[in-house]
mmCIF file with all atom_site columns, C-alpha atoms in Angstrom:
data_model
loop_
_atom_site.group_PDB
_atom_site.id
_atom_site.type_symbol
_atom_site.label_atom_id
_atom_site.label_alt_id
_atom_site.label_comp_id
_atom_site.label_asym_id
_atom_site.label_entity_id
_atom_site.label_seq_id
_atom_site.pdbx_PDB_ins_code
_atom_site.Cartn_x
_atom_site.Cartn_y
_atom_site.Cartn_z
_atom_site.occupancy
_atom_site.B_iso_or_equiv
_atom_site.pdbx_formal_charge
_atom_site.auth_seq_id
_atom_site.auth_comp_id
_atom_site.auth_asym_id
_atom_site.auth_atom_id
_atom_site.pdbx_PDB_model_num
ATOM 1   C CA . MET A 1 1   ? 98.761  143.099 48.067 1.00 0.00 ? 819 MET A CA 1
ATOM 2   C CA . ILE A 1 2   ? 101.062 140.081 48.119 1.00 0.00 ? 820 ILE A CA 1
ATOM 3   C CA . GLU A 1 3   ? 104.826 139.947 48.499 1.00 0.00 ? 821 GLU A CA 1
ATOM 4   C CA . THR A 1 4   ? 107.970 137.942 47.900 1.00 0.00 ? 822 THR A CA 1
ATOM 5   C CA . GLU A 1 5   ? 111.438 138.662 49.224 1.00 0.00 ? 823 GLU A CA 1
ATOM 6   C CA . ARG A 1 6   ? 112.134 141.076 46.330 1.00 0.00 ? 824 ARG A CA 1
ATOM 7   C CA . LEU A 1 7   ? 108.679 142.002 45.054 1.00 0.00 ? 825 LEU A CA 1
ATOM 8   C CA . ILE A 1 8   ? 105.342 143.563 45.937 1.00 0.00 ? 826 ILE A CA 1
ATOM 9   C CA . LEU A 1 9   ? 102.370 142.611 43.720 1.00 0.00 ? 827 LEU A CA 1
ATOM 10  C CA . LYS A 1 10  ? 99.707  145.272 44.134 1.00 0.00 ? 828 LYS A CA 1
ATOM 11  C CA . PRO A 1 11  ? 96.252  145.091 42.512 1.00 0.00 ? 829 PRO A CA 1
ATOM 12  C CA . LEU A 1 12  ? 95.333  148.482 41.077 1.00 0.00 ? 830 LEU A CA 1
ATOM 13  C CA . THR A 1 13  ? 92.049  150.205 41.902 1.00 0.00 ? 831 THR A CA 1
ATOM 14  C CA . HIS A 1 14  ? 90.002  151.971 39.236 1.00 0.00 ? 832 HIS A CA 1
ATOM 15  C CA . ASN A 1 15  ? 91.575  155.365 40.040 1.00 0.00 ? 833 ASN A CA 1
ATOM 16  C CA . GLN A 1 16  ? 95.050  153.817 40.029 1.00 0.00 ? 834 GLN A CA 1
ATOM 17  C CA . LEU A 1 17  ? 94.370  152.264 36.610 1.00 0.00 ? 835 LEU A CA 1
ATOM 18  C CA . LEU A 1 18  ? 93.471  155.716 35.282 1.00 0.00 ? 836 LEU A CA 1
ATOM 19  C CA . LYS A 1 19  ? 96.825  157.015 36.536 1.00 0.00 ? 837 LYS A CA 1
ATOM 20  C CA . TYR A 1 20  ? 98.545  153.978 34.987 1.00 0.00 ? 838 TYR A CA 1
ATOM 21  C CA . ILE A 1 21  ? 97.013  154.803 31.594 1.00 0.00 ? 839 ILE A CA 1
ATOM 22  C CA . LYS A 1 22  ? 98.019  158.485 31.870 1.00 0.00 ? 840 LYS A CA 1
ATOM 23  C CA . ASP A 1 23  ? 101.599 157.275 32.315 1.00 0.00 ? 841 ASP A CA 1
ATOM 24  C CA . ASP A 1 24  ? 102.590 160.629 33.818 1.00 0.00 ? 842 ASP A CA 1
ATOM 25  C CA . HIS A 1 25  ? 104.291 159.065 36.873 1.00 0.00 ? 843 HIS A CA 1
ATOM 26  C CA . SER A 1 26  ? 101.377 160.043 39.144 1.00 0.00 ? 844 SER A CA 1
ATOM 27  C CA . LEU A 1 27  ? 100.923 156.346 40.027 1.00 0.00 ? 845 LEU A CA 1
ATOM 28  C CA . GLU A 1 28  ? 104.557 156.045 41.074 1.00 0.00 ? 846 GLU A CA 1
ATOM 29  C CA . GLN A 1 29  ? 104.151 159.237 43.121 1.00 0.00 ? 847 GLN A CA 1
ATOM 30  C CA . GLU A 1 30  ? 101.115 157.695 44.873 1.00 0.00 ? 848 GLU A CA 1
ATOM 31  C CA . PHE A 1 31  ? 103.182 154.621 45.798 1.00 0.00 ? 849 PHE A CA 1
ATOM 32  C CA . ASP A 1 32  ? 106.287 156.710 46.653 1.00 0.00 ? 850 ASP A CA 1
ATOM 33  C CA . LEU A 1 33  ? 108.328 155.014 43.919 1.00 0.00 ? 851 LEU A CA 1
ATOM 34  C CA . LEU A 1 34  ? 110.907 156.214 41.416 1.00 0.00 ? 852 LEU A CA 1
ATOM 35  C CA . PRO A 1 35  ? 109.509 156.903 37.931 1.00 0.00 ? 853 PRO A CA 1
ATOM 36  C CA . THR A 1 36  ? 109.454 154.000 35.483 1.00 0.00 ? 854 THR A CA 1
ATOM 37  C CA . ARG A 1 37  ? 109.154 154.105 31.709 1.00 0.00 ? 855 ARG A CA 1
ATOM 38  C CA . LYS A 1 38  ? 106.234 151.847 30.803 1.00 0.00 ? 856 LYS A CA 1
ATOM 39  C CA . ASN A 1 39  ? 105.470 150.916 27.236 1.00 0.00 ? 857 ASN A CA 1
ATOM 40  C CA . ILE A 1 40  ? 101.704 150.426 27.143 1.00 0.00 ? 858 ILE A CA 1
ATOM 41  C CA . SER A 1 41  ? 101.074 148.444 23.971 1.00 0.00 ? 859 SER A CA 1
ATOM 42  C CA . PRO A 1 42  ? 98.052  149.317 21.813 1.00 0.00 ? 860 PRO A CA 1
ATOM 43  C CA . SER A 1 43  ? 96.466  145.949 22.724 1.00 0.00 ? 861 SER A CA 1
ATOM 44  C CA . LEU A 1 44  ? 96.919  146.582 26.477 1.00 0.00 ? 862 LEU A CA 1
ATOM 45  C CA . HIS A 1 45  ? 95.607  150.134 26.084 1.00 0.00 ? 863 HIS A CA 1
ATOM 46  C CA . ASP A 1 46  ? 92.485  148.787 24.312 1.00 0.00 ? 864 ASP A CA 1
ATOM 47  C CA . ALA A 1 47  ? 92.002  146.065 26.940 1.00 0.00 ? 865 ALA A CA 1
ATOM 48  C CA . LEU A 1 48  ? 92.298  148.648 29.711 1.00 0.00 ? 866 LEU A CA 1
ATOM 49  C CA . GLU A 1 49  ? 89.681  150.941 28.198 1.00 0.00 ? 867 GLU A CA 1
ATOM 50  C CA . GLN A 1 50  ? 87.247  148.353 26.836 1.00 0.00 ? 868 GLN A CA 1
ATOM 51  C CA . THR A 1 51  ? 87.439  145.533 29.390 1.00 0.00 ? 869 THR A CA 1
ATOM 52  C CA . ILE A 1 52  ? 89.629  146.062 32.455 1.00 0.00 ? 870 ILE A CA 1
ATOM 53  C CA . LEU A 1 53  ? 88.364  149.491 33.575 1.00 0.00 ? 871 LEU A CA 1
ATOM 54  C CA . PRO A 1 54  ? 84.637  148.676 33.146 1.00 0.00 ? 872 PRO A CA 1
ATOM 55  C CA . ASN A 1 55  ? 85.059  145.335 34.962 1.00 0.00 ? 873 ASN A CA 1
ATOM 56  C CA . VAL A 1 56  ? 87.038  146.886 37.832 1.00 0.00 ? 874 VAL A CA 1
ATOM 57  C CA . PHE A 1 57  ? 84.363  149.576 38.139 1.00 0.00 ? 875 PHE A CA 1
ATOM 58  C CA . ASP A 1 58  ? 81.584  146.907 38.273 1.00 0.00 ? 876 ASP A CA 1
ATOM 59  C CA . LYS A 1 59  ? 80.893  146.322 41.985 1.00 0.00 ? 877 LYS A CA 1
ATOM 60  C CA . ASP A 1 60  ? 79.323  142.903 41.192 1.00 0.00 ? 878 ASP A CA 1
ATOM 61  C CA . LYS A 1 61  ? 82.692  141.570 40.007 1.00 0.00 ? 879 LYS A CA 1
ATOM 62  C CA . ASP A 1 62  ? 85.722  140.591 42.045 1.00 0.00 ? 880 ASP A CA 1
ATOM 63  C CA . TYR A 1 63  ? 88.146  143.243 40.848 1.00 0.00 ? 881 TYR A CA 1
ATOM 64  C CA . LEU A 1 64  ? 91.214  141.159 41.789 1.00 0.00 ? 882 LEU A CA 1
ATOM 65  C CA . TYR A 1 65  ? 90.510  138.968 38.756 1.00 0.00 ? 883 TYR A CA 1
ATOM 66  C CA . HIS A 1 66  ? 89.966  141.915 36.399 1.00 0.00 ? 884 HIS A CA 1
ATOM 67  C CA . THR A 1 67  ? 92.596  144.498 37.294 1.00 0.00 ? 885 THR A CA 1
ATOM 68  C CA . LEU A 1 68  ? 96.291  144.838 36.565 1.00 0.00 ? 886 LEU A CA 1
ATOM 69  C CA . TRP A 1 69  ? 98.559  143.944 39.441 1.00 0.00 ? 887 TRP A CA 1
ATOM 70  C CA . THR A 1 70  ? 101.656 146.135 39.312 1.00 0.00 ? 888 THR A CA 1
ATOM 71  C CA . ILE A 1 71  ? 104.931 144.419 40.178 1.00 0.00 ? 889 ILE A CA 1
ATOM 72  C CA . ILE A 1 72  ? 107.221 146.539 42.340 1.00 0.00 ? 890 ILE A CA 1
ATOM 73  C CA . SER A 1 73  ? 110.883 145.707 42.908 1.00 0.00 ? 891 SER A CA 1
ATOM 74  C CA . LYS A 1 74  ? 111.723 146.442 46.537 1.00 0.00 ? 892 LYS A CA 1
ATOM 75  C CA . PRO A 1 75  ? 115.478 146.887 45.897 1.00 0.00 ? 893 PRO A CA 1
ATOM 76  C CA . ASP A 1 76  ? 114.930 149.119 42.848 1.00 0.00 ? 894 ASP A CA 1
ATOM 77  C CA . HIS A 1 77  ? 111.990 150.993 44.418 1.00 0.00 ? 895 HIS A CA 1
ATOM 78  C CA . ARG A 1 78  ? 110.309 150.922 40.976 1.00 0.00 ? 896 ARG A CA 1
ATOM 79  C CA . MET A 1 79  ? 107.491 149.285 39.062 1.00 0.00 ? 897 MET A CA 1
ATOM 80  C CA . VAL A 1 80  ? 109.045 146.562 36.888 1.00 0.00 ? 898 VAL A CA 1
ATOM 81  C CA . GLY A 1 81  ? 106.039 144.948 35.199 1.00 0.00 ? 899 GLY A CA 1
ATOM 82  C CA . ASP A 1 82  ? 102.424 143.890 35.375 1.00 0.00 ? 900 ASP A CA 1
ATOM 83  C CA . ILE A 1 83  ? 100.491 140.666 35.813 1.00 0.00 ? 901 ILE A CA 1
ATOM 84  C CA . CYS A 1 84  ? 96.752  140.107 35.503 1.00 0.00 ? 902 CYS A CA 1
ATOM 85  C CA . PHE A 1 85  ? 94.032  137.518 35.393 1.00 0.00 ? 903 PHE A CA 1
ATOM 86  C CA . VAL A 1 86  ? 91.726  137.434 32.403 1.00 0.00 ? 904 VAL A CA 1
ATOM 87  C CA . GLY A 1 87  ? 88.506  137.306 34.406 1.00 0.00 ? 905 GLY A CA 1
ATOM 88  C CA . GLU A 1 88  ? 87.136  135.296 37.293 1.00 0.00 ? 906 GLU A CA 1
ATOM 89  C CA . PRO A 1 89  ? 87.357  131.493 37.495 1.00 0.00 ? 907 PRO A CA 1
ATOM 90  C CA . ASP A 1 90  ? 85.224  129.698 34.886 1.00 0.00 ? 908 ASP A CA 1
ATOM 91  C CA . PRO A 1 91  ? 82.782  126.916 35.921 1.00 0.00 ? 909 PRO A CA 1
ATOM 92  C CA . ASN A 1 92  ? 85.729  124.449 35.918 1.00 0.00 ? 910 ASN A CA 1
ATOM 93  C CA . GLY A 1 93  ? 87.730  126.663 38.251 1.00 0.00 ? 911 GLY A CA 1
ATOM 94  C CA . GLU A 1 94  ? 90.202  127.795 35.575 1.00 0.00 ? 912 GLU A CA 1
ATOM 95  C CA . ILE A 1 95  ? 91.662  131.266 35.358 1.00 0.00 ? 913 ILE A CA 1
ATOM 96  C CA . GLU A 1 96  ? 93.990  132.725 32.735 1.00 0.00 ? 914 GLU A CA 1
ATOM 97  C CA . ILE A 1 97  ? 97.010  134.919 33.430 1.00 0.00 ? 915 ILE A CA 1
ATOM 98  C CA . GLY A 1 98  ? 98.865  137.434 31.312 1.00 0.00 ? 916 GLY A CA 1
ATOM 99  C CA . TYR A 1 99  ? 102.024 139.344 32.193 1.00 0.00 ? 917 TYR A CA 1
ATOM 100 C CA . GLY A 1 100 ? 104.742 141.641 30.949 1.00 0.00 ? 918 GLY A CA 1
ATOM 101 C CA . THR A 1 101 ? 108.081 142.918 32.231 1.00 0.00 ? 919 THR A CA 1
ATOM 102 C CA . TYR A 1 102 ? 109.159 146.468 31.331 1.00 0.00 ? 920 TYR A CA 1
ATOM 103 C CA . GLU A 1 103 ? 112.101 146.440 28.924 1.00 0.00 ? 921 GLU A CA 1
ATOM 104 C CA . GLU A 1 104 ? 114.828 147.676 31.273 1.00 0.00 ? 922 GLU A CA 1
ATOM 105 C CA . PHE A 1 105 ? 113.980 145.043 33.934 1.00 0.00 ? 923 PHE A CA 1
ATOM 106 C CA . ARG A 1 106 ? 113.933 141.936 31.689 1.00 0.00 ? 924 ARG A CA 1
ATOM 107 C CA . GLY A 1 107 ? 116.294 139.059 32.400 1.00 0.00 ? 925 GLY A CA 1
ATOM 108 C CA . ARG A 1 108 ? 116.412 139.596 36.172 1.00 0.00 ? 926 ARG A CA 1
ATOM 109 C CA . GLY A 1 109 ? 113.919 136.896 37.190 1.00 0.00 ? 927 GLY A CA 1
ATOM 110 C CA . PHE A 1 110 ? 111.236 139.316 38.348 1.00 0.00 ? 928 PHE A CA 1
ATOM 111 C CA . MET A 1 111 ? 108.424 137.762 36.295 1.00 0.00 ? 929 MET A CA 1
ATOM 112 C CA . THR A 1 112 ? 109.370 134.175 37.183 1.00 0.00 ? 930 THR A CA 1
ATOM 113 C CA . GLU A 1 113 ? 109.154 135.200 40.829 1.00 0.00 ? 931 GLU A CA 1
ATOM 114 C CA . ALA A 1 114 ? 105.884 137.133 40.336 1.00 0.00 ? 932 ALA A CA 1
ATOM 115 C CA . VAL A 1 115 ? 104.185 134.250 38.474 1.00 0.00 ? 933 VAL A CA 1
ATOM 116 C CA . GLY A 1 116 ? 105.320 131.850 41.215 1.00 0.00 ? 934 GLY A CA 1
ATOM 117 C CA . ARG A 1 117 ? 103.782 134.089 43.875 1.00 0.00 ? 935 ARG A CA 1
ATOM 118 C CA . ILE A 1 118 ? 100.515 134.623 41.974 1.00 0.00 ? 936 ILE A CA 1
ATOM 119 C CA . ILE A 1 119 ? 100.234 130.818 41.674 1.00 0.00 ? 937 ILE A CA 1
ATOM 120 C CA . GLU A 1 120 ? 100.556 130.556 45.470 1.00 0.00 ? 938 GLU A CA 1
ATOM 121 C CA . TRP A 1 121 ? 97.871  133.255 45.876 1.00 0.00 ? 939 TRP A CA 1
ATOM 122 C CA . ALA A 1 122 ? 95.569  131.435 43.408 1.00 0.00 ? 940 ALA A CA 1
ATOM 123 C CA . LYS A 1 123 ? 95.974  128.155 45.335 1.00 0.00 ? 941 LYS A CA 1
ATOM 124 C CA . GLU A 1 124 ? 94.469  129.908 48.376 1.00 0.00 ? 942 GLU A CA 1
ATOM 125 C CA . GLN A 1 125 ? 91.337  130.955 46.420 1.00 0.00 ? 943 GLN A CA 1
ATOM 126 C CA . PRO A 1 126 ? 88.574  128.357 46.900 1.00 0.00 ? 944 PRO A CA 1
ATOM 127 C CA . LYS A 1 127 ? 87.141  128.634 43.368 1.00 0.00 ? 945 LYS A CA 1
ATOM 128 C CA . VAL A 1 128 ? 90.474  128.325 41.523 1.00 0.00 ? 946 VAL A CA 1
ATOM 129 C CA . LYS A 1 129 ? 91.554  124.851 40.404 1.00 0.00 ? 947 LYS A CA 1
ATOM 130 C CA . SER A 1 130 ? 93.934  125.590 37.502 1.00 0.00 ? 948 SER A CA 1
ATOM 131 C CA . ILE A 1 131 ? 95.703  128.400 35.668 1.00 0.00 ? 949 ILE A CA 1
ATOM 132 C CA . PHE A 1 132 ? 95.955  128.744 31.883 1.00 0.00 ? 950 PHE A CA 1
ATOM 133 C CA . ALA A 1 133 ? 98.384  130.893 29.884 1.00 0.00 ? 951 ALA A CA 1
ATOM 134 C CA . ALA A 1 134 ? 99.116  131.429 26.200 1.00 0.00 ? 952 ALA A CA 1
ATOM 135 C CA . THR A 1 135 ? 102.374 132.518 24.595 1.00 0.00 ? 953 THR A CA 1
ATOM 136 C CA . THR A 1 136 ? 103.578 132.937 21.056 1.00 0.00 ? 954 THR A CA 1
ATOM 137 C CA . LYS A 1 137 ? 105.912 130.190 19.849 1.00 0.00 ? 955 LYS A CA 1
ATOM 138 C CA . ASP A 1 138 ? 108.752 132.673 19.368 1.00 0.00 ? 956 ASP A CA 1
ATOM 139 C CA . ASN A 1 139 ? 108.488 134.205 22.862 1.00 0.00 ? 957 ASN A CA 1
ATOM 140 C CA . VAL A 1 140 ? 111.012 131.929 24.567 1.00 0.00 ? 958 VAL A CA 1
ATOM 141 C CA . ALA A 1 141 ? 111.392 134.265 27.559 1.00 0.00 ? 959 ALA A CA 1
ATOM 142 C CA . SER A 1 142 ? 107.655 134.125 28.271 1.00 0.00 ? 960 SER A CA 1
ATOM 143 C CA . TYR A 1 143 ? 107.234 130.390 28.061 1.00 0.00 ? 961 TYR A CA 1
ATOM 144 C CA . SER A 1 144 ? 110.468 129.833 30.025 1.00 0.00 ? 962 SER A CA 1
ATOM 145 C CA . ILE A 1 145 ? 108.779 131.696 32.917 1.00 0.00 ? 963 ILE A CA 1
ATOM 146 C CA . LEU A 1 146 ? 105.876 129.243 32.708 1.00 0.00 ? 964 LEU A CA 1
ATOM 147 C CA . GLU A 1 147 ? 108.143 126.197 32.496 1.00 0.00 ? 965 GLU A CA 1
ATOM 148 C CA . LYS A 1 148 ? 110.104 127.347 35.566 1.00 0.00 ? 966 LYS A CA 1
ATOM 149 C CA . ASN A 1 149 ? 106.789 127.559 37.428 1.00 0.00 ? 967 ASN A CA 1
ATOM 150 C CA . ASN A 1 150 ? 105.743 123.999 36.446 1.00 0.00 ? 968 ASN A CA 1
ATOM 151 C CA . PHE A 1 151 ? 103.206 124.870 33.752 1.00 0.00 ? 969 PHE A CA 1
ATOM 152 C CA . ILE A 1 152 ? 102.704 122.058 31.252 1.00 0.00 ? 970 ILE A CA 1
ATOM 153 C CA . HIS A 1 153 ? 102.531 122.657 27.494 1.00 0.00 ? 971 HIS A CA 1
ATOM 154 C CA . ILE A 1 154 ? 99.042  121.428 26.529 1.00 0.00 ? 972 ILE A CA 1
ATOM 155 C CA . GLY A 1 155 ? 98.689  122.409 22.889 1.00 0.00 ? 973 GLY A CA 1
ATOM 156 C CA . GLU A 1 156 ? 99.233  124.853 20.070 1.00 0.00 ? 974 GLU A CA 1
ATOM 157 C CA . VAL A 1 157 ? 97.205  126.636 17.455 1.00 0.00 ? 975 VAL A CA 1
ATOM 158 C CA . ASP A 1 158 ? 98.924  128.549 14.659 1.00 0.00 ? 976 ASP A CA 1
ATOM 159 C CA . ASP A 1 159 ? 101.734 130.528 16.337 1.00 0.00 ? 977 ASP A CA 1
ATOM 160 C CA . MET A 1 160 ? 100.309 130.238 19.890 1.00 0.00 ? 978 MET A CA 1
ATOM 161 C CA . LEU A 1 161 ? 101.279 127.751 22.609 1.00 0.00 ? 979 LEU A CA 1
ATOM 162 C CA . SER A 1 162 ? 98.868  126.850 25.417 1.00 0.00 ? 980 SER A CA 1
ATOM 163 C CA . TRP A 1 163 ? 100.063 126.195 28.972 1.00 0.00 ? 981 TRP A CA 1
ATOM 164 C CA . LYS A 1 164 ? 98.330  124.970 32.138 1.00 0.00 ? 982 LYS A CA 1
ATOM 165 C CA . ILE A 1 165 ? 99.081  124.233 35.769 1.00 0.00 ? 983 ILE A CA 1
ATOM 166 C CA . GLU A 1 166 ? 96.710  122.218 37.970 1.00 0.00 ? 984 GLU A CA 1
ATOM 167 C CA . LEU A 1 167 ? 96.406  123.577 41.499 1.00 0.00 ? 985 LEU A CA 1
ATOM 168 C CA . LYS A 1 168 ? 93.844  121.249 43.055 1.00 0.00 ? 986 LYS A CA 1
#
């Protein structure tokens, strides 16, 4: 678990991910939070079942790089979004992040703050040298978060933009 002034970023265990997928507010009950309406996209649902859950369950893998980290707003006492790494650092020390803010909490700076804090956490990890992210060209809110956290636009393919920040 890592924190900012307003946020708690909590990596979910295998059992907590199962509660997350159920989306029956049992995860919020476990964390003593108010219920939050999550919209689990079909692509996230598939990733959870096919990749995230098996990798988190695999004891040979560092689950912190495979699980969802829920983002909790301390003032709201609610889950406001998720952030994750897309696997452990590659041989060059690069990791990829993905994130999403729940609809009713967008535009309040939560994700900019969460990405900033996850960058600080990644800097402390000996194997991590850089962070990569991809956004669609039309997702201005998403790439604004990256720009505010000093990511550099490094390329584009079709409708996707690539972003990177060097840590070491």
